[in-house]
Coordinates of C-alpha atoms in Angstrom, one line a residue:
R1 CA -29.5 -164.4 -0.2
A2 CA -27.2 -164.8 2.9
V3 CA -23.4 -165.2 2.7
A4 CA -21.9 -167.9 5.0
A5 CA -19.0 -166.8 7.2
P6 CA -15.7 -168.3 6.4
R7 CA -14.5 -171.3 8.5
A8 CA -11.0 -169.9 9.0
T9 CA -9.3 -166.6 8.6
T10 CA -7.2 -166.0 5.6
P11 CA -3.5 -166.8 6.2
V12 CA -1.3 -163.8 6.4
C13 CA 2.3 -164.0 5.1
K14 CA 4.7 -161.7 6.8
K15 CA 8.1 -160.6 5.5
L16 CA 10.8 -162.9 7.0
T17 CA 14.4 -162.1 7.6
P18 CA 16.9 -164.5 5.9
E19 CA 17.7 -166.1 9.3
E20 CA 14.0 -166.6 10.0
R21 CA 13.5 -168.2 6.5
R22 CA 16.5 -170.5 7.1
K23 CA 14.9 -171.6 10.4
Q24 CA 11.6 -172.2 8.7
K25 CA 13.2 -174.4 6.1
L26 CA 15.5 -176.4 8.4
V27 CA 13.6 -176.7 11.7
V28 CA 10.0 -175.8 11.4
G29 CA 9.4 -177.0 7.8
T30 CA 10.5 -180.6 8.5
N31 CA 8.3 -183.6 9.3
W32 CA 9.7 -183.6 12.9
A33 CA 11.9 -181.1 14.6
P34 CA 15.6 -182.1 15.2
R35 CA 16.9 -182.5 18.7
T36 CA 19.2 -179.5 18.2
E37 CA 19.2 -176.5 16.0
P38 CA 21.3 -177.1 12.8
T39 CA 23.8 -174.5 13.7
P40 CA 27.5 -175.1 12.9
G41 CA 29.3 -176.2 16.0
K42 CA 26.0 -176.5 18.0
G43 CA 23.8 -179.0 16.3
Y44 CA 23.7 -181.3 13.2
I45 CA 21.3 -181.7 10.4
F46 CA 21.8 -185.4 9.5
F47 CA 21.5 -188.1 12.2
N48 CA 21.6 -185.5 14.9
G49 CA 25.2 -186.4 15.8
P50 CA 28.8 -185.8 14.8
T51 CA 30.7 -187.8 12.2
P52 CA 34.5 -188.4 12.3
K53 CA 36.2 -185.4 10.9
T54 CA 39.2 -187.3 9.4
A55 CA 37.5 -190.7 8.7
V56 CA 40.0 -192.3 11.0
Q57 CA 38.8 -194.0 14.2
E58 CA 41.5 -195.0 16.5
D59 CA 39.6 -197.9 18.1
L60 CA 38.9 -199.6 14.8
P61 CA 41.4 -201.5 12.7
S62 CA 42.0 -200.6 9.0
F63 CA 39.5 -202.2 6.7
F64 CA 42.0 -204.2 4.7
S65 CA 44.3 -205.1 7.7
A66 CA 44.9 -208.7 8.8
E67 CA 43.4 -207.9 12.2
N68 CA 40.1 -207.1 10.5
F69 CA 40.0 -210.5 8.7
A70 CA 41.2 -212.5 11.7
G71 CA 37.8 -214.0 12.4
L72 CA 36.8 -214.6 8.8
E73 CA 35.0 -217.9 8.2
V74 CA 34.2 -219.1 4.6
T75 CA 31.6 -221.8 4.4
P76 CA 31.2 -224.3 1.5
A77 CA 27.9 -222.6 0.5
Q78 CA 29.7 -219.3 0.1
T79 CA 32.3 -220.9 -2.1
A80 CA 29.7 -222.6 -4.2
V81 CA 27.7 -219.4 -4.7
T82 CA 30.9 -217.5 -5.6
I83 CA 32.0 -220.1 -8.2
T84 CA 28.5 -220.2 -9.7
G85 CA 28.4 -216.4 -10.0
L86 CA 31.9 -216.3 -11.6
L87 CA 31.0 -219.0 -14.1
S88 CA 27.7 -217.3 -15.0
F89 CA 29.6 -214.1 -15.5
L90 CA 32.0 -215.8 -17.9
V91 CA 29.2 -217.4 -19.9
V92 CA 27.3 -214.2 -20.3
A93 CA 30.5 -212.2 -21.1
S94 CA 31.7 -214.7 -23.7
S95 CA 28.3 -214.7 -25.4
L96 CA 28.2 -210.9 -25.5
L97 CA 31.8 -210.6 -26.7
S98 CA 31.8 -213.4 -29.2
D99 CA 31.8 -212.8 -33.0
P100 CA 28.2 -212.4 -34.1
K101 CA 29.0 -213.5 -37.7
V102 CA 29.8 -217.1 -36.8
D103 CA 27.6 -219.4 -38.8
T104 CA 25.5 -221.8 -36.8
V105 CA 25.0 -225.4 -37.9
V106 CA 21.5 -226.0 -39.1
A107 CA 20.2 -229.5 -39.2
P108 CA 19.1 -230.6 -42.7

């Protein structure tokens, strides 16, 4: 009885240094390699780009400033949807918060 030769060699695991293991997890073990190595100060892990360090961007107005809402337009459809949503909320909240022991009228 003949034994067939294996199709591939057996994988060999070598002892990795902590830095090599980190690289395997962050760079090699991902679905696609990042543009830069995820090294602090050199590359970034998420979005491959920097984020504002202080969350303040000088070229953008404050979110709640009048300048941010200067071009705001409210259509009648938006007003109708908002009123409908608020009324629906009030109906559901009143039914949930009402006294459950109130007797209902039963027709004879």
